[in-house]
Amino acid sequence: MASCGKKLINDPNDVVTEFIEGLVESYPGMQYLDGFPEVKVVLRADVAGAKNDKVAIISGGGSGHEPAHAGFVGEGMLTAAVCGDVFASPQVDSILAGIRAVTGPMGCLLIVKNYTGDRLNFGLAAEQAKSEGYKVESVIVGDDCALPPPRGIAGRRGLAGTILVHKVAGAAAAAGLPLEDVAEEARHASELVGTMGVALSVCTLPGQVTPDRLGSGKMELGLGIHGEPGAAVADIQPVAVVVSHVLKQILSQETNYVPITRGSRVVLMVNGLGATPAMELMIAAGKAVPQLQLEHGLAVERVYTGSFMTSLDMAGFSITIMKADQAILQRLDAATTAPYWPVGVDGNRPPAKIPVPLPQSPSARSDVSLCRPVQLSKQGILLEVAIEAAATAVVNLKDPLNEWDSKVGDGDCGSTMYRGATAILEDMKKYYPLNDAAETVNEMGSSISRVMGGTSGIMYTILCKAAYASLKANGQSDVTSNHWAEALEASTTAVSKYGGAIAGFRTLLDALIPASQALQQRLKAGDDPVTAFVLSSEAALTGAESTKLMQAQAGRSSYVSPEIVASVPDPGAMAAAAWYRAAALAVRNTLDSSLPAGSSAP
């Protein structure tokens, strides 16, 4: 089944030249030769051929692997990069133009990935340059470890390990070494490196359709960077399993592709193939390091994670392992201005994790163990009933909240609220000092902050902490209805202050502000506290439902078209109205059925 790939491009025939134009506009330290479309060469702006007093490092190949190779042009790395068309080796004339542009008396080193077209075109260009009087050396990089040792002349494919060879050679050249020594260091580095890739999809060439030969639920092991088939197709596995397989393949003693044994020092590179999020690459790196250390007995000296040599929009990653002695590490750590070489990766590695700092405030009460009272007071009973009803209402509303939020947000409001509600229900059984209203509200905030992420989590934590501060400021053990009204007002004020929203912005405040105002009005009018509570919950529900008529001015809904927003109420407001209403009705029902006649809510 083939499908046409989507691309943000103009003419598919112009993607390489337009890429180069955008690259040099982005990085003033680069230039390109004015020879489009035949000559596509990116070079350092500070290097002129005849005046170059260092060995020039030149690499390149087919385009589609960006940032390789042009993204690694800079002092301390490549002097020039020669770009072919997408997945096509650059022409001899283009390579020769690059050699002439940057090569001085010290000569140049060509670093070539092991593909037949690259070898032939770079080789012919090298011979032509020599006939013109240039000193030229070449190093072929073949770091692929996915396939069995080849029987013919093709050899191992050149993959992301080539980038590490670029860095070693570039640093050696920057140090002023002669061509023979630079070439020897690059050749030595190429013999120490092994790479294997894993792909979840093939790539889409500009202007062409994409055959999905992998199918749903499949991955390909050892896929080439041009989309060529790999060693095997398998079911998708957890990344820890995939990483384990790849590392074993690279380090296999049977193939002996890399001279790495237990006790060796190594460098790890996790390379995205074009469509793999940074999160997934970091997960792979996080699994690879301990496996290398514990299972293979290796000392991991450096970790480079990112997209270095891609395959257009291919989903997947490759892992590269390089044996690293002190000389190699010195070259890798040397300074470079190449824009896509990762900064901040050197030998100064502090512990990966440190303890979470404890609050220094005496009010943190870290030495006090909170627990549920053995005997609940009347206030404790009502508080437990209200909390349980409110949290249960949120739990039951999980799916509708997610459905509404999928239309106006990121679709997780119900799930986020559910986590907070279930944590409250669980913690209340053990930890909440229900006879102390202020401390109970404070602990609810702690439960929420522990499990609820995103904006909802922080807003509800602020609500609870502001209410706690208000209740605590009263300094009375018995909390009255007026105290609760003041605490609710303090909570909504705090959320508005820190979040920036006010009534009418289509947020949870559109439920809680009307509730707060109604509660204070009914209490001042002399209504029974329970009646005032129930009536204020009706105001909360009315306010939440009215958000359908509001234009979103806060949160992710503000980015959604008004037509879509108008189709559903604000999920956050509906959640707030639901728990507030449930708490009010639960208090009323409890007082009606359980407490002595004539008693009133606190």
Tab-separated table of C-alpha atoms in Angstrom, residues 297-514:
chain	number	residue	atom	x	y	z
A	297	GLY	CA	31.621	-4.398	31.323
A	298	LEU	CA	32.460	-1.197	29.465
A	299	ALA	CA	33.303	2.271	30.770
A	300	VAL	CA	31.043	4.760	28.991
A	301	GLU	CA	33.113	7.934	28.742
A	302	ARG	CA	30.877	10.108	26.544
A	303	VAL	CA	27.231	10.010	25.422
A	304	TYR	CA	26.058	11.919	22.350
A	305	THR	CA	22.297	11.880	21.776
A	306	GLY	CA	20.456	13.665	18.970
A	307	SER	CA	19.989	13.650	15.213
A	308	PHE	CA	23.368	13.533	13.499
A	309	MET	CA	22.887	11.450	10.346
A	310	THR	CA	19.246	11.009	9.405
A	311	SER	CA	17.300	9.388	6.621
A	312	LEU	CA	14.813	12.150	5.765
A	313	ASP	CA	11.693	11.402	7.825
A	314	MET	CA	12.484	7.845	8.851
A	315	ALA	CA	11.281	6.873	12.323
A	316	GLY	CA	13.942	5.045	14.272
A	317	PHE	CA	17.446	5.388	15.624
A	318	SER	CA	20.941	4.028	15.274
A	319	ILE	CA	23.412	3.276	18.013
A	320	THR	CA	27.129	3.817	17.523
A	321	ILE	CA	29.848	2.494	19.823
A	322	MET	CA	33.424	3.687	19.498
A	323	LYS	CA	36.395	2.428	21.440
A	324	ALA	CA	37.960	5.452	23.056
A	325	ASP	CA	41.419	5.928	24.464
A	326	GLN	CA	42.587	9.241	25.909
A	327	ALA	CA	43.760	10.501	22.521
A	328	ILE	CA	40.335	9.865	20.960
A	329	LEU	CA	38.575	11.559	23.870
A	330	GLN	CA	40.832	14.583	23.554
A	331	ARG	CA	39.842	14.954	19.892
A	332	LEU	CA	36.155	14.534	20.663
A	333	ASP	CA	36.319	17.111	23.456
A	334	ALA	CA	38.214	19.675	21.376
A	335	ALA	CA	36.356	22.898	20.593
A	336	THR	CA	34.437	23.237	17.326
A	337	THR	CA	32.140	25.823	15.776
A	338	ALA	CA	30.223	23.204	13.781
A	339	PRO	CA	26.601	24.078	14.644
A	340	TYR	CA	25.250	20.554	14.952
A	341	TRP	CA	27.991	19.041	17.086
A	342	PRO	CA	26.565	18.694	20.625
A	343	VAL	CA	27.909	21.116	23.196
A	344	GLY	CA	28.321	20.375	26.880
A	345	VAL	CA	29.504	16.792	26.404
A	346	ASP	CA	32.886	16.284	28.011
A	347	GLY	CA	34.540	14.234	30.717
A	348	ASN	CA	33.228	16.216	33.683
A	349	ARG	CA	30.354	13.953	34.623
A	350	PRO	CA	28.768	14.569	38.053
A	351	PRO	CA	26.436	11.981	39.603
A	352	ALA	CA	23.351	11.449	37.444
A	353	LYS	CA	20.972	11.991	40.356
A	354	ILE	CA	21.069	13.740	43.708
A	355	PRO	CA	18.670	13.683	46.669
A	356	VAL	CA	15.541	15.823	46.596
A	357	PRO	CA	16.108	18.777	48.957
A	358	LEU	CA	13.838	18.978	51.982
A	359	PRO	CA	12.006	22.172	52.951
A	360	GLN	CA	13.994	24.363	55.342
A	361	SER	CA	10.951	26.142	56.738
A	362	PRO	CA	10.065	25.115	60.310
A	363	SER	CA	6.432	25.075	59.224
A	364	ALA	CA	7.149	22.137	56.951
A	365	ARG	CA	6.695	19.857	59.976
A	366	SER	CA	8.774	17.115	58.344
A	367	ASP	CA	9.154	15.517	61.760
A	368	VAL	CA	5.420	15.270	62.330
A	369	SER	CA	3.649	12.111	61.236
A	370	LEU	CA	0.126	12.812	59.991
A	371	CYS	CA	-2.534	10.158	60.293
A	372	ARG	CA	-6.263	9.712	60.251
A	373	PRO	CA	-7.843	10.258	63.693
A	374	VAL	CA	-9.198	7.199	65.465
A	375	GLN	CA	-12.368	9.103	66.380
A	376	LEU	CA	-13.831	11.724	64.059
A	377	SER	CA	-15.469	14.882	65.345
A	378	LYS	CA	-18.672	16.203	63.793
A	379	GLN	CA	-16.551	18.495	61.653
A	380	GLY	CA	-14.308	15.570	60.710
A	381	ILE	CA	-17.297	13.485	59.629
A	382	LEU	CA	-18.641	16.242	57.412
A	383	LEU	CA	-15.196	16.904	55.934
A	384	GLU	CA	-14.695	13.230	55.108
A	385	VAL	CA	-18.128	12.974	53.504
A	386	ALA	CA	-17.552	16.103	51.437
A	387	ILE	CA	-14.078	15.052	50.260
A	388	GLU	CA	-15.179	11.523	49.370
A	389	ALA	CA	-18.179	12.756	47.402
A	390	ALA	CA	-16.178	15.409	45.580
A	391	ALA	CA	-13.375	13.022	44.610
A	392	THR	CA	-15.820	10.303	43.545
A	393	ALA	CA	-17.647	12.764	41.307
A	394	VAL	CA	-14.389	13.571	39.544
A	395	VAL	CA	-13.570	9.874	39.140
A	396	ASN	CA	-16.965	9.236	37.553
A	397	LEU	CA	-16.535	12.200	35.200
A	398	LYS	CA	-13.198	11.034	33.760
A	399	ASP	CA	-14.404	9.979	30.300
A	400	PRO	CA	-16.688	12.969	29.594
A	401	LEU	CA	-13.928	15.332	30.690
A	402	ASN	CA	-11.444	13.662	28.335
A	403	GLU	CA	-13.973	13.781	25.499
A	404	TRP	CA	-14.610	17.503	25.968
A	405	ASP	CA	-10.912	18.194	26.349
A	406	SER	CA	-10.074	16.295	23.154
A	407	LYS	CA	-12.018	18.955	21.267
A	408	VAL	CA	-10.628	22.053	22.974
A	409	GLY	CA	-7.376	20.928	24.620
A	410	ASP	CA	-5.002	18.006	24.712
A	411	GLY	CA	-7.558	15.382	25.700
A	412	ASP	CA	-6.262	14.512	29.162
A	413	CYS	CA	-8.267	16.694	31.553
A	414	GLY	CA	-10.284	13.733	32.816
A	415	SER	CA	-7.242	11.529	33.246
A	416	THR	CA	-5.350	14.254	35.084
A	417	MET	CA	-8.259	15.009	37.413
A	418	TYR	CA	-8.774	11.281	37.937
A	419	ARG	CA	-5.207	10.867	39.184
A	420	GLY	CA	-5.677	13.650	41.703
A	421	ALA	CA	-9.034	12.360	42.888
A	422	THR	CA	-7.887	8.773	43.369
A	423	ALA	CA	-4.801	9.975	45.260
A	424	ILE	CA	-7.017	12.012	47.595
A	425	LEU	CA	-9.323	9.042	48.223
A	426	GLU	CA	-6.386	6.774	48.974
A	427	ASP	CA	-4.470	9.235	51.157
A	428	MET	CA	-7.565	10.221	53.120
A	429	LYS	CA	-7.859	6.690	54.472
A	430	LYS	CA	-4.432	6.905	56.104
A	431	TYR	CA	-3.023	10.387	56.416
A	432	TYR	CA	-5.592	13.150	56.521
A	433	PRO	CA	-6.096	14.648	60.039
A	434	LEU	CA	-9.798	15.124	59.310
A	435	ASN	CA	-10.544	16.732	62.673
A	436	ASP	CA	-8.229	19.570	61.629
A	437	ALA	CA	-9.778	21.196	58.558
A	438	ALA	CA	-6.823	23.420	57.691
A	439	GLU	CA	-4.265	20.609	57.832
A	440	THR	CA	-6.551	18.318	55.857
A	441	VAL	CA	-6.845	20.868	53.058
A	442	ASN	CA	-3.061	21.260	53.122
A	443	GLU	CA	-2.591	17.499	52.780
A	444	MET	CA	-5.031	17.426	49.878
A	445	GLY	CA	-2.743	19.904	48.135
A	446	SER	CA	0.197	17.597	48.792
A	447	SER	CA	-1.677	14.624	47.330
A	448	ILE	CA	-2.551	16.614	44.233
A	449	SER	CA	0.945	17.989	43.680
A	450	ARG	CA	2.379	14.477	43.921
A	451	VAL	CA	0.330	12.937	41.117
A	452	MET	CA	-1.301	15.644	39.009
A	453	GLY	CA	0.809	17.123	36.261
A	454	GLY	CA	0.270	20.047	33.965
A	455	THR	CA	-1.652	23.239	34.586
A	456	SER	CA	-4.533	21.523	36.386
A	457	GLY	CA	-2.211	20.049	38.971
A	458	ILE	CA	-0.537	23.314	39.851
A	459	MET	CA	-3.816	25.245	39.918
A	460	TYR	CA	-5.435	22.812	42.335
A	461	THR	CA	-2.330	22.790	44.490
A	462	ILE	CA	-2.501	26.585	44.639
A	463	LEU	CA	-6.188	26.341	45.516
A	464	CYS	CA	-5.478	24.054	48.437
A	465	LYS	CA	-2.436	25.932	49.707
A	466	ALA	CA	-4.229	29.293	49.581
A	467	ALA	CA	-7.240	27.820	51.377
A	468	TYR	CA	-4.941	26.321	54.002
A	469	ALA	CA	-3.257	29.672	54.617
A	470	SER	CA	-6.647	31.356	54.987
A	471	LEU	CA	-8.001	28.740	57.381
A	472	LYS	CA	-4.785	28.686	59.389
A	473	ALA	CA	-4.800	32.474	59.724
A	474	ASN	CA	-8.066	32.332	61.648
A	475	GLY	CA	-6.288	30.552	64.478
A	476	GLN	CA	-9.397	28.665	65.610
A	477	SER	CA	-9.841	24.937	65.898
A	478	ASP	CA	-13.505	25.126	64.861
A	479	VAL	CA	-13.894	26.303	61.291
A	480	THR	CA	-17.124	28.185	60.652
A	481	SER	CA	-19.021	28.591	57.405
A	482	ASN	CA	-17.677	32.118	57.067
A	483	HIS	CA	-14.144	30.769	57.389
A	484	TRP	CA	-14.828	28.346	54.541
A	485	ALA	CA	-16.252	31.178	52.428
A	486	GLU	CA	-13.145	33.257	53.069
A	487	ALA	CA	-10.917	30.319	52.203
A	488	LEU	CA	-12.746	29.748	48.908
A	489	GLU	CA	-12.376	33.415	48.012
A	490	ALA	CA	-8.665	33.320	48.900
A	491	SER	CA	-8.225	30.246	46.693
A	492	THR	CA	-9.857	31.738	43.620
A	493	THR	CA	-7.939	34.974	44.130
A	494	ALA	CA	-4.636	33.084	44.282
A	495	VAL	CA	-5.356	31.086	41.114
A	496	SER	CA	-6.333	34.267	39.294
A	497	LYS	CA	-3.196	36.034	40.518
A	498	TYR	CA	-0.728	33.376	39.436
A	499	GLY	CA	-2.558	31.973	36.422
A	500	GLY	CA	-3.716	35.294	34.988
A	501	ALA	CA	-7.299	34.214	34.341
A	502	ILE	CA	-10.420	35.948	35.636
A	503	ALA	CA	-14.131	35.260	35.363
A	504	GLY	CA	-15.128	34.946	31.712
A	505	PHE	CA	-11.832	33.506	30.519
A	506	ARG	CA	-13.333	29.996	30.216
A	507	THR	CA	-11.463	28.247	33.046
A	508	LEU	CA	-12.295	26.518	36.328
A	509	LEU	CA	-12.677	30.000	37.838
A	510	ASP	CA	-15.921	30.393	35.887
A	511	ALA	CA	-17.359	27.777	38.238
A	512	LEU	CA	-15.570	28.686	41.465
A	513	ILE	CA	-15.880	32.478	41.376
A	514	PRO	CA	-19.718	32.385	41.043
